[in-house]
Tab-separated table of C-alpha atoms and ligand atoms in Angstrom:
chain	number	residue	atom	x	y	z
A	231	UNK	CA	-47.334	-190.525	-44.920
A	232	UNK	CA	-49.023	-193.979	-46.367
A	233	UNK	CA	-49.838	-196.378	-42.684
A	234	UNK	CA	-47.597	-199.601	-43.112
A	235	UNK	CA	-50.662	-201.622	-42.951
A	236	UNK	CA	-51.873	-199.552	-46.187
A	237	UNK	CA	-55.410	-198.827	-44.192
A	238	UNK	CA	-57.176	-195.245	-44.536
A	239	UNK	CA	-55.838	-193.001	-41.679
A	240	UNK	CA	-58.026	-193.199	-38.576
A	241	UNK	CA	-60.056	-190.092	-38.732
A	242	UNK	CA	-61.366	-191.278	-42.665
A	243	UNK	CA	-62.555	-194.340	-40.808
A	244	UNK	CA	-64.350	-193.086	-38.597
A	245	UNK	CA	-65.784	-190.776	-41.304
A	246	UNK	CA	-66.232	-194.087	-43.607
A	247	UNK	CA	-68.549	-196.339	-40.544
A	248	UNK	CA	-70.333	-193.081	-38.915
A	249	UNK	CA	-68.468	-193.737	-35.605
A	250	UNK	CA	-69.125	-191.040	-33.984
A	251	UNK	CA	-68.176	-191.317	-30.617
A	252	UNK	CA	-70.893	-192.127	-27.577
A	253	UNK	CA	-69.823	-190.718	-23.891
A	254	UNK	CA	-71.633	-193.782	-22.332
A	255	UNK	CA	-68.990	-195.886	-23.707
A	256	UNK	CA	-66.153	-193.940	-22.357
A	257	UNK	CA	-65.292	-193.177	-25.787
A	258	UNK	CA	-62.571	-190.711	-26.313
A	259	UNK	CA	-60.148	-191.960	-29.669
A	260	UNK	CA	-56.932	-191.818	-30.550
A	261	UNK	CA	-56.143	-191.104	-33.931
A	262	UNK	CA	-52.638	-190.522	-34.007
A	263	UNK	CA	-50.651	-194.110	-35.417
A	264	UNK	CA	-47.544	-192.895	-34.170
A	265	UNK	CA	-49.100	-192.501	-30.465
A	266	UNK	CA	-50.370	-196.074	-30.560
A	267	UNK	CA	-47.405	-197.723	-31.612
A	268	UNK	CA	-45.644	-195.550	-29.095
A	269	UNK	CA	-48.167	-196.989	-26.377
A	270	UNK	CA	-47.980	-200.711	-27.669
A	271	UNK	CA	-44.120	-199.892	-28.010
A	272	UNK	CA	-44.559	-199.592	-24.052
A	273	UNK	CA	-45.097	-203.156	-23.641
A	274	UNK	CA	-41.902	-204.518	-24.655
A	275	UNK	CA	-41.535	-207.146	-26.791
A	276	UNK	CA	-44.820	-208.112	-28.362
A	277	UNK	CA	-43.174	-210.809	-30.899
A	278	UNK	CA	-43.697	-214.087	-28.812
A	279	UNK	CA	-46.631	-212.997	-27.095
A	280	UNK	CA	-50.733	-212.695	-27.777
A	281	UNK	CA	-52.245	-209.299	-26.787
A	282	UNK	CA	-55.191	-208.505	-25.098
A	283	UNK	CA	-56.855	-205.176	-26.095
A	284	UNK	CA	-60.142	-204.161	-24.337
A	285	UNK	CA	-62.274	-202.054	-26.189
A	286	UNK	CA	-60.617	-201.223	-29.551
A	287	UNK	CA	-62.727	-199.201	-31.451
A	288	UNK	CA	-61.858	-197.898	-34.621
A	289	UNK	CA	-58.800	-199.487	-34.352
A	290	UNK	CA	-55.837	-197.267	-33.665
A	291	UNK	CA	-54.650	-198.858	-31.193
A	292	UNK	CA	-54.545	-202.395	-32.658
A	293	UNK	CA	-52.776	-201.431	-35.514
A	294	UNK	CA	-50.085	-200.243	-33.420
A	295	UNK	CA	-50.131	-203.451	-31.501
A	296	UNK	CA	-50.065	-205.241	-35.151
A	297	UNK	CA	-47.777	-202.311	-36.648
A	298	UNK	CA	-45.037	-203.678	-33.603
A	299	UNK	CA	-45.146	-207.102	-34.398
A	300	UNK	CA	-47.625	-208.827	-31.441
A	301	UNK	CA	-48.343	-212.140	-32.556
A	302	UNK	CA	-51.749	-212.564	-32.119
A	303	UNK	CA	-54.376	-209.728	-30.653
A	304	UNK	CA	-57.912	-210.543	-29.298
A	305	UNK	CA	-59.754	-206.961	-28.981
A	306	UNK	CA	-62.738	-207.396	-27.012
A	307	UNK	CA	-65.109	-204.271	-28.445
A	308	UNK	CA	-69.000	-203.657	-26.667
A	309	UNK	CA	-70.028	-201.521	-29.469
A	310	UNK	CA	-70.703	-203.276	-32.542
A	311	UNK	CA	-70.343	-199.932	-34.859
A	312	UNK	CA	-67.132	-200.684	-34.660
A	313	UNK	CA	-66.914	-204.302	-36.494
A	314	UNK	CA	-66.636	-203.000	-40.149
A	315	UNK	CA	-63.508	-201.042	-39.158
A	316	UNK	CA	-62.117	-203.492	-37.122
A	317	UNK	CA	-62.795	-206.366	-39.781
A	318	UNK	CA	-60.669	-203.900	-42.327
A	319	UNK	CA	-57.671	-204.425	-40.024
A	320	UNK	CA	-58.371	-208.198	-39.874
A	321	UNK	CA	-58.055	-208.664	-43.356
A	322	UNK	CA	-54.930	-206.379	-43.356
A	323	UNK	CA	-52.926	-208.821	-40.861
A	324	UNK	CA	-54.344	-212.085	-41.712
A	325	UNK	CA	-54.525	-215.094	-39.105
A	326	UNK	CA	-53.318	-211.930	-36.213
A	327	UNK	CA	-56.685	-210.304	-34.996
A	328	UNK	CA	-59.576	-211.791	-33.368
A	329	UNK	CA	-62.019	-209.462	-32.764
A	330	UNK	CA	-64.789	-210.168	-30.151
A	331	UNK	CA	-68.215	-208.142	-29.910
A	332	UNK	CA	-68.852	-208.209	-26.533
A	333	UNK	CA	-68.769	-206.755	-23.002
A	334	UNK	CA	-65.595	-207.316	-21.176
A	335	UNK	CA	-66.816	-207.515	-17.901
A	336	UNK	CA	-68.830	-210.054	-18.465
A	337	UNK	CA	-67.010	-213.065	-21.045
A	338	UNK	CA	-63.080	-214.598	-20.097
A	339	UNK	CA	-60.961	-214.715	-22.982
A	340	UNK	CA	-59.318	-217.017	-21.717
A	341	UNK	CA	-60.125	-219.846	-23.701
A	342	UNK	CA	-58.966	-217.568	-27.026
A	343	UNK	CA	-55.285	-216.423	-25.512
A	344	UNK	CA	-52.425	-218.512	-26.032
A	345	UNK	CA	-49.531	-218.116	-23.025
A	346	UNK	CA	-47.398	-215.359	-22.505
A	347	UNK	CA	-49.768	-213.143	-22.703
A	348	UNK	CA	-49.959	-209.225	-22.221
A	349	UNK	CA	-53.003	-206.596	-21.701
A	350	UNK	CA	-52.715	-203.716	-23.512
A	351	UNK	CA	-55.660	-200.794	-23.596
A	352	UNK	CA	-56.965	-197.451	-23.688
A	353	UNK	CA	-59.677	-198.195	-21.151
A	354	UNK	CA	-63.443	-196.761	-21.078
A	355	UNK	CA	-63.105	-194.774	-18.284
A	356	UNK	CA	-66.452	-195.862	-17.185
A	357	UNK	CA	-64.853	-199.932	-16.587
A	358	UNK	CA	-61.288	-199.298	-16.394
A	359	UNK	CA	-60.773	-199.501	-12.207
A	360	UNK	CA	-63.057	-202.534	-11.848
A	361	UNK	CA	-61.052	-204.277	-15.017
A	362	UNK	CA	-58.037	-203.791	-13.243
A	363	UNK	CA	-58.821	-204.930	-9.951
A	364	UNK	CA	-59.870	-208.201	-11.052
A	365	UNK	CA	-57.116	-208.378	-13.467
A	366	UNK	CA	-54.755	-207.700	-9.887
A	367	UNK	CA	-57.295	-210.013	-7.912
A	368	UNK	CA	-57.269	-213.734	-9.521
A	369	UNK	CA	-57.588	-216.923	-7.494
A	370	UNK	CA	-54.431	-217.579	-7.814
A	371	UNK	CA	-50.747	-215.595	-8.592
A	372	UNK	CA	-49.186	-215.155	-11.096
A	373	UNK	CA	-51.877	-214.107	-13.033
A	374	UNK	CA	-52.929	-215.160	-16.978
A	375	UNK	CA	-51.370	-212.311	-18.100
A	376	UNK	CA	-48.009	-211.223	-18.079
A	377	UNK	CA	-48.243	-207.462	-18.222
A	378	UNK	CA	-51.103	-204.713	-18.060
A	379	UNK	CA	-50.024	-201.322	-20.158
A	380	UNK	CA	-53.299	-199.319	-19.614
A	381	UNK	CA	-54.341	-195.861	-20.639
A	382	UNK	CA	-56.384	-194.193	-16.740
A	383	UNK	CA	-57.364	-191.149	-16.381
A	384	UNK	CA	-53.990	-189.579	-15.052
A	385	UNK	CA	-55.527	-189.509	-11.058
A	386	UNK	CA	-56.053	-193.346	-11.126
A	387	UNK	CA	-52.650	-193.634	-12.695
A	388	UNK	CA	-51.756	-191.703	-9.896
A	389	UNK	CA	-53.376	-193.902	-7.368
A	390	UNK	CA	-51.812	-197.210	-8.978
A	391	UNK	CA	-48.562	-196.146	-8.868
A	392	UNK	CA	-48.289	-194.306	-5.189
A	393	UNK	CA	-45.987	-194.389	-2.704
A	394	UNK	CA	-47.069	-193.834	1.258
A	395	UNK	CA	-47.463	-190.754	3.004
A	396	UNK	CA	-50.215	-188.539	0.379
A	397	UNK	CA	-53.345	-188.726	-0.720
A	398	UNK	CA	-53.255	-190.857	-3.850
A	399	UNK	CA	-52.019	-193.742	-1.668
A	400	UNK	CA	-54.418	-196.558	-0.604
A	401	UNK	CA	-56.018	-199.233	-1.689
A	402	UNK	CA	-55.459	-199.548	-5.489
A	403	UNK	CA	-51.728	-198.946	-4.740
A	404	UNK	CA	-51.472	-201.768	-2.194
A	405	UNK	CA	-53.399	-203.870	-4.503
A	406	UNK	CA	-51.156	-202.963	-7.612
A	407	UNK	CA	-48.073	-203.336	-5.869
A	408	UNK	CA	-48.162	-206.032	-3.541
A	409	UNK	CA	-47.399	-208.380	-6.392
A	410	UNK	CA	-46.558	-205.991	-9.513
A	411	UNK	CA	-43.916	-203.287	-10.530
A	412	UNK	CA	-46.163	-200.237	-11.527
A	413	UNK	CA	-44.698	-197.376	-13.196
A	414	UNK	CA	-46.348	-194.573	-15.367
A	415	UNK	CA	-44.667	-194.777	-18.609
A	416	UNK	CA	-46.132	-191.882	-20.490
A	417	UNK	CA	-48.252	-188.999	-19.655
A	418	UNK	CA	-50.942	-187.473	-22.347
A	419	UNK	CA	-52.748	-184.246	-22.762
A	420	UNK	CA	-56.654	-184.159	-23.126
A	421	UNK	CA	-55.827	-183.610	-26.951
A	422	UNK	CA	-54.105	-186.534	-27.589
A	423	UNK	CA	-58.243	-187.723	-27.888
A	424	UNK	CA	-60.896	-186.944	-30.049
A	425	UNK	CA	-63.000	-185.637	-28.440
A	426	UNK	CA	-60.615	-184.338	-26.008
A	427	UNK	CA	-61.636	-185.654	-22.167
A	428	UNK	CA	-61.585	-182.880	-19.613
A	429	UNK	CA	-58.707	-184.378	-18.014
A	430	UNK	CA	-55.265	-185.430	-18.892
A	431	UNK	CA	-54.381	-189.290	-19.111
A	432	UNK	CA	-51.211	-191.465	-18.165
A	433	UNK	CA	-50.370	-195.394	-19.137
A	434	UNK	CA	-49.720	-197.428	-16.745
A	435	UNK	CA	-47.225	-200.584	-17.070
A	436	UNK	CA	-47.543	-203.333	-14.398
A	437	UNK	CA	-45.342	-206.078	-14.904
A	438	UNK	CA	-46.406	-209.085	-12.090
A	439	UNK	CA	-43.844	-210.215	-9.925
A	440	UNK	CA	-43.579	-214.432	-9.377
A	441	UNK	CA	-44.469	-214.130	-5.991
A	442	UNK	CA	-45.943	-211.448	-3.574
A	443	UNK	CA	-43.227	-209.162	-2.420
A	444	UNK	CA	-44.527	-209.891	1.186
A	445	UNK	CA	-46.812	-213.265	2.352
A	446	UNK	CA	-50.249	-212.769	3.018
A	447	UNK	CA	-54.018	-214.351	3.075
A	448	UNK	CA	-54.942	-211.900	0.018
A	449	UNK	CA	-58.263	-212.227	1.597
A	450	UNK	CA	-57.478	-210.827	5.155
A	451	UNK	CA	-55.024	-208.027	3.539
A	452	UNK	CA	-57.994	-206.819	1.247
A	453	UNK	CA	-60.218	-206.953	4.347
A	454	UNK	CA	-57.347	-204.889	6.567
A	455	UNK	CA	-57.085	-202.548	3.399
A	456	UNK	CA	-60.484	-201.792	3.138
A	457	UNK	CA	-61.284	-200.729	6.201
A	458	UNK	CA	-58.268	-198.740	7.155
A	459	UNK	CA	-58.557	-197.027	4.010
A	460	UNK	CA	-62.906	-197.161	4.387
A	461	UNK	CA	-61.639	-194.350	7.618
A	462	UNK	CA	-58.570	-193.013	5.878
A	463	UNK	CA	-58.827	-189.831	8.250
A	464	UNK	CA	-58.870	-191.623	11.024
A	465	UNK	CA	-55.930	-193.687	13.539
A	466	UNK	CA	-55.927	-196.814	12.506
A	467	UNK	CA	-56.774	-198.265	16.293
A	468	UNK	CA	-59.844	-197.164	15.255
A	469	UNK	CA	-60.819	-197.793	11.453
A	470	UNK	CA	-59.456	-201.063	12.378
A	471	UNK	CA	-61.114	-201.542	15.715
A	472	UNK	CA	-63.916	-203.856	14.282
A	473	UNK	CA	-61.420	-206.800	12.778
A	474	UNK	CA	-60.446	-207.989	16.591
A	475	UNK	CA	-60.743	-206.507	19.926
A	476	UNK	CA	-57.240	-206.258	21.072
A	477	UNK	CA	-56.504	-204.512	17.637
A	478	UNK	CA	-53.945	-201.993	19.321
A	479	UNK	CA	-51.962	-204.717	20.545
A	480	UNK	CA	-51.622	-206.818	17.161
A	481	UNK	CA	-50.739	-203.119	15.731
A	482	UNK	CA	-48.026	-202.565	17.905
A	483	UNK	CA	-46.903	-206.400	17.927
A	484	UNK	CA	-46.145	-205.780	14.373
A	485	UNK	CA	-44.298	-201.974	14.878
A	486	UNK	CA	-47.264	-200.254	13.356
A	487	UNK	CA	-47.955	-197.161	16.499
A	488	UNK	CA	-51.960	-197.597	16.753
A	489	UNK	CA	-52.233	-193.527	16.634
A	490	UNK	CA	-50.768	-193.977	12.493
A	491	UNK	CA	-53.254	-193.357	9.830
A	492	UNK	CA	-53.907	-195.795	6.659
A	493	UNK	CA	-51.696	-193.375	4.317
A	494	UNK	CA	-48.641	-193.925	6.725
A	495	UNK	CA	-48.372	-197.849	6.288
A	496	UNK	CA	-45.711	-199.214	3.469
A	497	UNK	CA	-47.358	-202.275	1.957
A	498	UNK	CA	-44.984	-204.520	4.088
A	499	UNK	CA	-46.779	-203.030	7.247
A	500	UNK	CA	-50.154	-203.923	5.956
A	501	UNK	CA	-48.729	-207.388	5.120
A	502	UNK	CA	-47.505	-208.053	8.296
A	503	UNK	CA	-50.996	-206.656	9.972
A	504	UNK	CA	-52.963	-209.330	7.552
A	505	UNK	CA	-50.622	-212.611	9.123
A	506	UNK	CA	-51.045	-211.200	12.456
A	507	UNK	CA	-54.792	-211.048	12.332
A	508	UNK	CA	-54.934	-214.394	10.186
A	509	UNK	CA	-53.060	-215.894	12.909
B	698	LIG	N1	-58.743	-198.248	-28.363
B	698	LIG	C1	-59.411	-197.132	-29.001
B	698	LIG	C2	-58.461	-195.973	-29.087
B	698	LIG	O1	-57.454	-196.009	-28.367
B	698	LIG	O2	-58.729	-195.046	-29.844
B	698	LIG	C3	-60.692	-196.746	-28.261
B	698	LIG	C4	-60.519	-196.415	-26.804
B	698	LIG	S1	-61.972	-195.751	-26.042
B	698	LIG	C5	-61.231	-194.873	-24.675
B	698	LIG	C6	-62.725	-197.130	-25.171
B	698	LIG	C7	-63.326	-198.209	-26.050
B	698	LIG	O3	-63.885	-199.219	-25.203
B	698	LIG	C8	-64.472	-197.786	-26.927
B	698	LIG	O4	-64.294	-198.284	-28.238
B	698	LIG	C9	-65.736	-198.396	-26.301
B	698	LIG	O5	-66.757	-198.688	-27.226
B	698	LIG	C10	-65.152	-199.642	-25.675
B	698	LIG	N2	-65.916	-200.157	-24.508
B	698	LIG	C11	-66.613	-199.453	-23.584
B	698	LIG	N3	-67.102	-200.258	-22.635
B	698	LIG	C12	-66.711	-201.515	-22.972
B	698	LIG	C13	-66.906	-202.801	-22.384
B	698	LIG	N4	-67.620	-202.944	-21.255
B	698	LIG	N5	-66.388	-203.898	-22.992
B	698	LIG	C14	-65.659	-203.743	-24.157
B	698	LIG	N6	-65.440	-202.559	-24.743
B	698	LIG	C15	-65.945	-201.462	-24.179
């Protein structure tokens, strides 16, 4: 079956430019078009919006972002092996791909997106937490973007996406869902990759909400966060003895027992706890 974009299928590419893949880079491919317009399918509409892609390398999924109609994609790619392959699909969709070589965590692309705009990307593992959390952490809310669809490693997927009371809940979850909708939308096997990681994979789509679903000083709730998840083991009176001295009575004064752990607390709790100590 011929690609509608008429390009080689993915694995000839990488045959064609030598891209063979380097771990350091967190690269593990996917080759199958169908997969990638399934993920960029998981979007939603891409038709009114410019895309986002971190780290596209040979391409795959772009051309499913192109392949489903997004109106403009800037794929920021570190490894510059990957140019000729990506300047193939450039020429295929002409005037919709802007492809930047550089490091992601260190340029904004700002100044090259035009509003609404939406992240989609099979992350390096190796930068995908820290690219999220500063996605989730801007000075200000809403955010540039409108909506994240990331490929994790399924356990971070996990930890986005949890609800109190186990072990994948803490801090990533409170920061993802304070002011997002997080679902995992599709689950993958290690051999959806080439090479195949050792572990299985999940995307993740995070819509962002208007507001925060509860007020608080983001500041003093990622402080509160941090350090009752720093001591996740212990009661919170004491992970959370050194924000004020009379900590067990601003716990209680907000109907959080001081004898709960940090896994316990919904993220209303831990809302409440931030105005009460920002007070
Ligand atoms: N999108 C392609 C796919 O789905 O087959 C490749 C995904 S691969 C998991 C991650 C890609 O991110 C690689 O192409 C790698 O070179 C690139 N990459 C790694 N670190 C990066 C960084 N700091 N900035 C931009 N791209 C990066």
């Amino acid at each position: 079956m011929s690609a509608i974009d008429g390009l080689p299928p993915l694995r000839a590419v990488i045959a064609a430019h030598g891209l063979s893949a380097k771990k350091a880079l967190g690269q593990n491919f996917l080759l199958d078009l169908n997969l990638t317009a399934k993920i960029a399918r998981a979007a939603g509409d891409l038709s009114g919006a410019d895309v986002l892609e971190i780290g596209p390398g040979p391409g795959g999924l772009t051309r499913g972002l192109l392949a489903e109609g997004a109106r403009h994609v800037l794929a920021v790619e570190k490894d510059a092996r990957c140019l000729p392959a990506l300047a193939e699909i450039t020429a295929a969709w002409p005037g919709r791909l802007t492809v930047l070589n550089a490091d992601a965590l260190e340029i904004d692309p700002l100044a090259h997106l035009r509003p609404p705009v939406k992240v989609v990307a099979n992350l390096p593992y190796n930068v995908g937490t820290e690219l999220l959390v500063r996605w989730l952490t801007p000075p200000d809310w809403p955010p540039f973007w409108q909506s994240l669809t990331l490929m994790f490693q399924r356990e971070v997927a996990e930890r986005i996406t949890a609800q109190p009371g186990g072990k994948a809940y803490g801090r990533l979850a409170i920061l993802a869902q304070w002011r997002c909708e997080a679902r995992i939308v599709m689950r993958l096997p290690p051999e959806a990759f080439t090479p195949a990681p050792k572990v299985e994979s999940a995307v993740v789509h995070l819509t962002a909400l208007p507001a925060p679903r509860f007020p608080a000083d983001p500041a003093v709730l990622e402080r509160v966060v941090a350090a009752a998840f720093n001591q996740r083991r212990k009661m919170l009176r004491a992970s959370l003895k050194g924000l004020a001295p009379d900590i067990e009575d601003r716990l209680r004064a907000v109907g959080i027992a001081p004898t709960e752990r940090a896994e316990q607390v919904p993220i209303e709790g831990f809302c409440a706890l931030a105005r009460a100590l920002a007070g």
